[in-house]
CSV table of C-alpha atoms in Angstrom, one decimal:
chain,number,residue,atom,x,y,z
A,22,UNK,CA,157.1,86.3,53.8
A,23,UNK,CA,153.9,84.9,55.0
A,24,UNK,CA,151.1,87.0,56.3
A,25,UNK,CA,150.5,87.2,60.1
A,26,UNK,CA,147.9,84.8,61.4
A,27,UNK,CA,145.0,86.6,63.0
A,28,UNK,CA,144.2,85.6,66.6
A,29,UNK,CA,140.6,84.6,67.1
A,30,UNK,CA,139.2,84.4,70.6
A,31,UNK,CA,136.2,82.4,71.6
A,32,UNK,CA,133.3,84.3,73.1
A,33,UNK,CA,133.0,84.2,76.9
A,34,UNK,CA,130.9,81.4,78.2
A,35,UNK,CA,127.5,82.5,79.7
A,36,UNK,CA,127.3,82.6,83.5
A,37,UNK,CA,126.2,79.4,85.2
A,38,UNK,CA,122.5,79.0,85.8
A,39,UNK,CA,121.0,80.2,89.1
A,40,UNK,CA,121.0,77.6,91.9
A,41,UNK,CA,117.7,75.9,92.5
A,42,UNK,CA,115.5,77.4,95.3
A,43,UNK,CA,115.9,76.0,98.8
A,44,UNK,CA,113.3,73.6,100.0
A,45,UNK,CA,110.0,75.1,101.1
A,46,UNK,CA,110.7,74.7,104.8
A,47,UNK,CA,113.9,76.8,104.5
A,48,UNK,CA,112.2,79.4,102.3
A,49,UNK,CA,109.4,79.8,104.8
A,50,UNK,CA,111.8,80.0,107.8
A,51,UNK,CA,114.0,82.6,106.0
A,52,UNK,CA,111.1,84.8,104.9
A,53,UNK,CA,109.3,84.8,108.2
A,54,UNK,CA,112.5,85.7,110.1
A,55,UNK,CA,113.1,89.1,108.6
A,56,UNK,CA,110.5,89.7,105.8
A,57,UNK,CA,113.2,88.9,103.2
A,58,UNK,CA,113.5,86.2,100.6
A,59,UNK,CA,116.8,85.2,99.0
A,60,UNK,CA,116.5,85.0,95.2
A,61,UNK,CA,119.6,84.0,93.2
A,62,UNK,CA,121.9,85.4,95.8
A,63,UNK,CA,120.1,88.8,96.1
A,64,UNK,CA,117.9,90.0,98.9
A,65,UNK,CA,114.5,91.4,98.1
A,66,UNK,CA,111.4,92.1,100.1
A,67,UNK,CA,108.9,89.3,100.4
A,68,UNK,CA,105.7,89.8,98.3
A,69,UNK,CA,103.6,90.3,101.5
A,70,UNK,CA,106.0,93.0,102.6
A,71,UNK,CA,105.5,94.8,99.2
A,72,UNK,CA,101.8,95.0,99.7
A,73,UNK,CA,102.2,96.2,103.3
A,74,UNK,CA,104.6,98.9,102.2
A,75,UNK,CA,102.5,100.0,99.1
A,76,UNK,CA,101.5,103.5,100.3
A,77,UNK,CA,100.1,106.6,98.8
A,78,UNK,CA,101.7,110.0,99.1
A,79,UNK,CA,100.6,110.4,102.7
A,80,UNK,CA,101.9,107.1,103.9
A,81,UNK,CA,98.7,105.2,103.8
A,82,UNK,CA,98.5,101.6,102.8
A,83,UNK,CA,96.7,101.1,99.5
A,84,UNK,CA,96.5,97.3,100.2
A,85,UNK,CA,94.2,96.8,103.1
A,86,UNK,CA,92.9,93.6,104.4
A,87,UNK,CA,89.2,93.5,104.8
A,88,UNK,CA,87.9,92.0,108.1
A,89,UNK,CA,84.5,91.5,109.6
A,90,UNK,CA,83.1,94.6,111.4
A,91,UNK,CA,83.5,92.8,114.7
A,92,UNK,CA,87.3,92.3,114.4
A,93,UNK,CA,88.2,95.3,112.2
A,94,UNK,CA,90.2,98.1,113.7
A,95,UNK,CA,91.1,101.4,112.1
A,96,UNK,CA,94.6,101.6,110.6
A,97,UNK,CA,97.2,103.3,112.8
A,98,UNK,CA,97.4,106.4,110.6
A,99,UNK,CA,93.7,107.0,111.3
A,100,UNK,CA,93.9,106.3,115.0
A,101,UNK,CA,96.9,108.6,115.4
A,102,UNK,CA,95.2,111.6,113.5
A,103,UNK,CA,93.1,113.5,116.0
A,104,UNK,CA,91.5,115.4,113.2
A,105,UNK,CA,89.6,112.3,112.1
A,106,UNK,CA,88.3,111.8,115.7
A,107,UNK,CA,87.2,115.4,115.9
A,108,UNK,CA,85.5,115.2,112.5
A,109,UNK,CA,83.5,112.1,113.4
A,110,UNK,CA,82.4,113.6,116.7
A,111,UNK,CA,81.3,116.9,115.0
A,112,UNK,CA,79.5,114.9,112.2
A,113,UNK,CA,77.7,112.7,114.7
A,114,UNK,CA,76.6,115.6,116.9
A,115,UNK,CA,75.3,117.5,113.9
A,116,UNK,CA,73.4,114.5,112.6
A,117,UNK,CA,72.0,113.7,116.0
A,118,UNK,CA,70.7,117.3,116.4
A,119,UNK,CA,69.4,117.4,112.8
A,120,UNK,CA,71.6,120.4,112.2
A,121,UNK,CA,71.5,120.2,108.5
A,122,UNK,CA,73.6,123.3,107.9
A,123,UNK,CA,76.2,122.0,110.4
A,124,UNK,CA,76.4,118.7,108.4
A,125,UNK,CA,76.7,120.6,105.1
A,126,UNK,CA,79.6,122.6,106.6
A,127,UNK,CA,81.5,119.3,106.9
A,128,UNK,CA,81.2,118.6,103.2
A,129,UNK,CA,83.9,119.2,100.6
A,130,UNK,CA,82.4,120.8,97.5
A,131,UNK,CA,81.9,119.6,94.9
A,132,UNK,CA,80.4,116.5,96.5
A,133,UNK,CA,79.9,113.3,94.6
A,134,UNK,CA,76.8,111.4,95.6
A,135,UNK,CA,76.4,107.9,94.1
A,136,UNK,CA,72.6,107.1,93.9
A,137,UNK,CA,71.4,103.7,92.8
A,138,UNK,CA,70.6,105.0,89.4
A,139,UNK,CA,73.8,107.0,88.9
A,140,UNK,CA,76.0,109.6,90.4
A,141,UNK,CA,75.5,113.3,90.8
A,142,UNK,CA,77.9,116.1,91.6
A,143,UNK,CA,76.7,118.8,94.0
A,144,UNK,CA,78.6,122.0,93.4
A,145,UNK,CA,77.3,124.2,96.2
A,146,UNK,CA,75.9,124.0,99.8
A,147,UNK,CA,72.5,125.2,98.7
A,148,UNK,CA,71.9,122.2,96.4
A,149,UNK,CA,73.1,119.8,99.1
A,150,UNK,CA,70.6,121.3,101.5
A,151,UNK,CA,67.9,121.1,98.9
A,152,UNK,CA,68.5,117.3,98.5
A,153,UNK,CA,69.5,116.7,102.1
A,154,UNK,CA,66.9,114.0,102.7
A,155,UNK,CA,67.8,112.2,99.5
A,156,UNK,CA,71.5,112.3,100.3
A,157,UNK,CA,71.5,111.8,104.0
A,158,UNK,CA,68.9,108.9,104.0
A,159,UNK,CA,67.9,107.2,107.3
A,160,UNK,CA,70.4,104.4,106.4
A,161,UNK,CA,73.3,107.0,105.9
A,162,UNK,CA,72.4,108.8,109.1
A,163,UNK,CA,72.2,105.5,111.0
A,164,UNK,CA,75.6,104.5,109.7
A,165,UNK,CA,77.0,107.9,110.9
A,166,UNK,CA,75.5,107.6,114.3
A,167,UNK,CA,76.5,104.0,114.8
A,168,UNK,CA,80.1,104.4,113.7
A,169,UNK,CA,82.8,103.9,116.4
A,170,UNK,CA,86.0,105.7,115.8
A,171,UNK,CA,88.3,102.7,116.4
A,172,UNK,CA,86.3,100.7,113.9
A,173,UNK,CA,86.7,103.1,110.9
A,174,UNK,CA,88.0,101.7,107.7
A,175,UNK,CA,90.8,103.6,106.0
A,176,UNK,CA,92.7,103.2,102.7
A,177,UNK,CA,94.5,105.4,100.2
A,178,UNK,CA,91.3,107.0,99.1
A,179,UNK,CA,90.3,108.1,102.6
A,180,UNK,CA,88.3,106.9,105.5
A,181,UNK,CA,84.8,105.5,105.4
A,182,UNK,CA,81.8,105.1,107.7
A,183,UNK,CA,79.7,102.0,107.6
A,184,UNK,CA,80.2,99.9,104.4
A,185,UNK,CA,81.2,102.9,102.3
A,186,UNK,CA,78.1,105.0,103.0
A,187,UNK,CA,80.2,108.1,103.7
A,188,UNK,CA,83.8,108.8,102.6
A,189,UNK,CA,85.8,111.6,104.2
A,190,UNK,CA,89.4,112.8,104.3
A,191,UNK,CA,91.7,115.8,104.7
A,192,UNK,CA,91.1,118.4,102.1
A,193,UNK,CA,94.5,119.0,100.3
A,194,UNK,CA,95.3,122.6,99.6
A,195,UNK,CA,98.6,121.9,97.9
A,196,UNK,CA,99.8,119.1,95.6
A,197,UNK,CA,101.9,117.5,98.4
A,198,UNK,CA,98.9,117.9,100.9
A,199,UNK,CA,101.4,119.3,103.4
A,200,UNK,CA,100.1,120.4,105.8
A,201,UNK,CA,96.8,118.5,105.4
A,202,UNK,CA,93.7,120.7,105.4
A,203,UNK,CA,90.5,120.1,107.4
A,204,UNK,CA,88.7,116.8,107.2
A,205,UNK,CA,85.5,116.9,105.1
A,206,UNK,CA,83.0,114.5,103.5
A,207,UNK,CA,84.2,113.6,100.0
A,208,UNK,CA,81.6,111.2,98.7
A,209,UNK,CA,78.3,109.6,99.8
A,210,UNK,CA,76.7,106.3,98.7
A,211,UNK,CA,73.1,106.4,100.0
């Protein structure tokens, strides 16, 4: 008797390579139609849609497009939040009236102030009042008074006045920041 002959099977062939991408005209037409690109038979979001949808925990876009001050408009999440409008109005009124304690009440402590030679953290209202003229320079006060609500710049780190002179945002009282707390100044760059 002879021994049974073992059956040997060949390994499966690899899948065929992906088809080549469509011509540029078809790609542009497909991606502009619905914000999607077809890649090897799968639908994924177009890269520009990824940046638009990159958001922090509170639904803010972390990828913002900088525009000139003339054409820039505040993001929708700023325009729709009445607390930001009230905050800017209160801050401008206090600065206009030179109500220093009123301005300091709108500061979240500790406050980071980034001076030209380095930063400093102010831990209490008394120290902010003591350095008020150094922190709220004529340029910072001018930026506050000249800021229009609809021209605010906002991103995942908050909202800014001028070209980053004053940063402010809701104070979060919980890790989820729900509900958001009052709006306060978070940093100043005199």
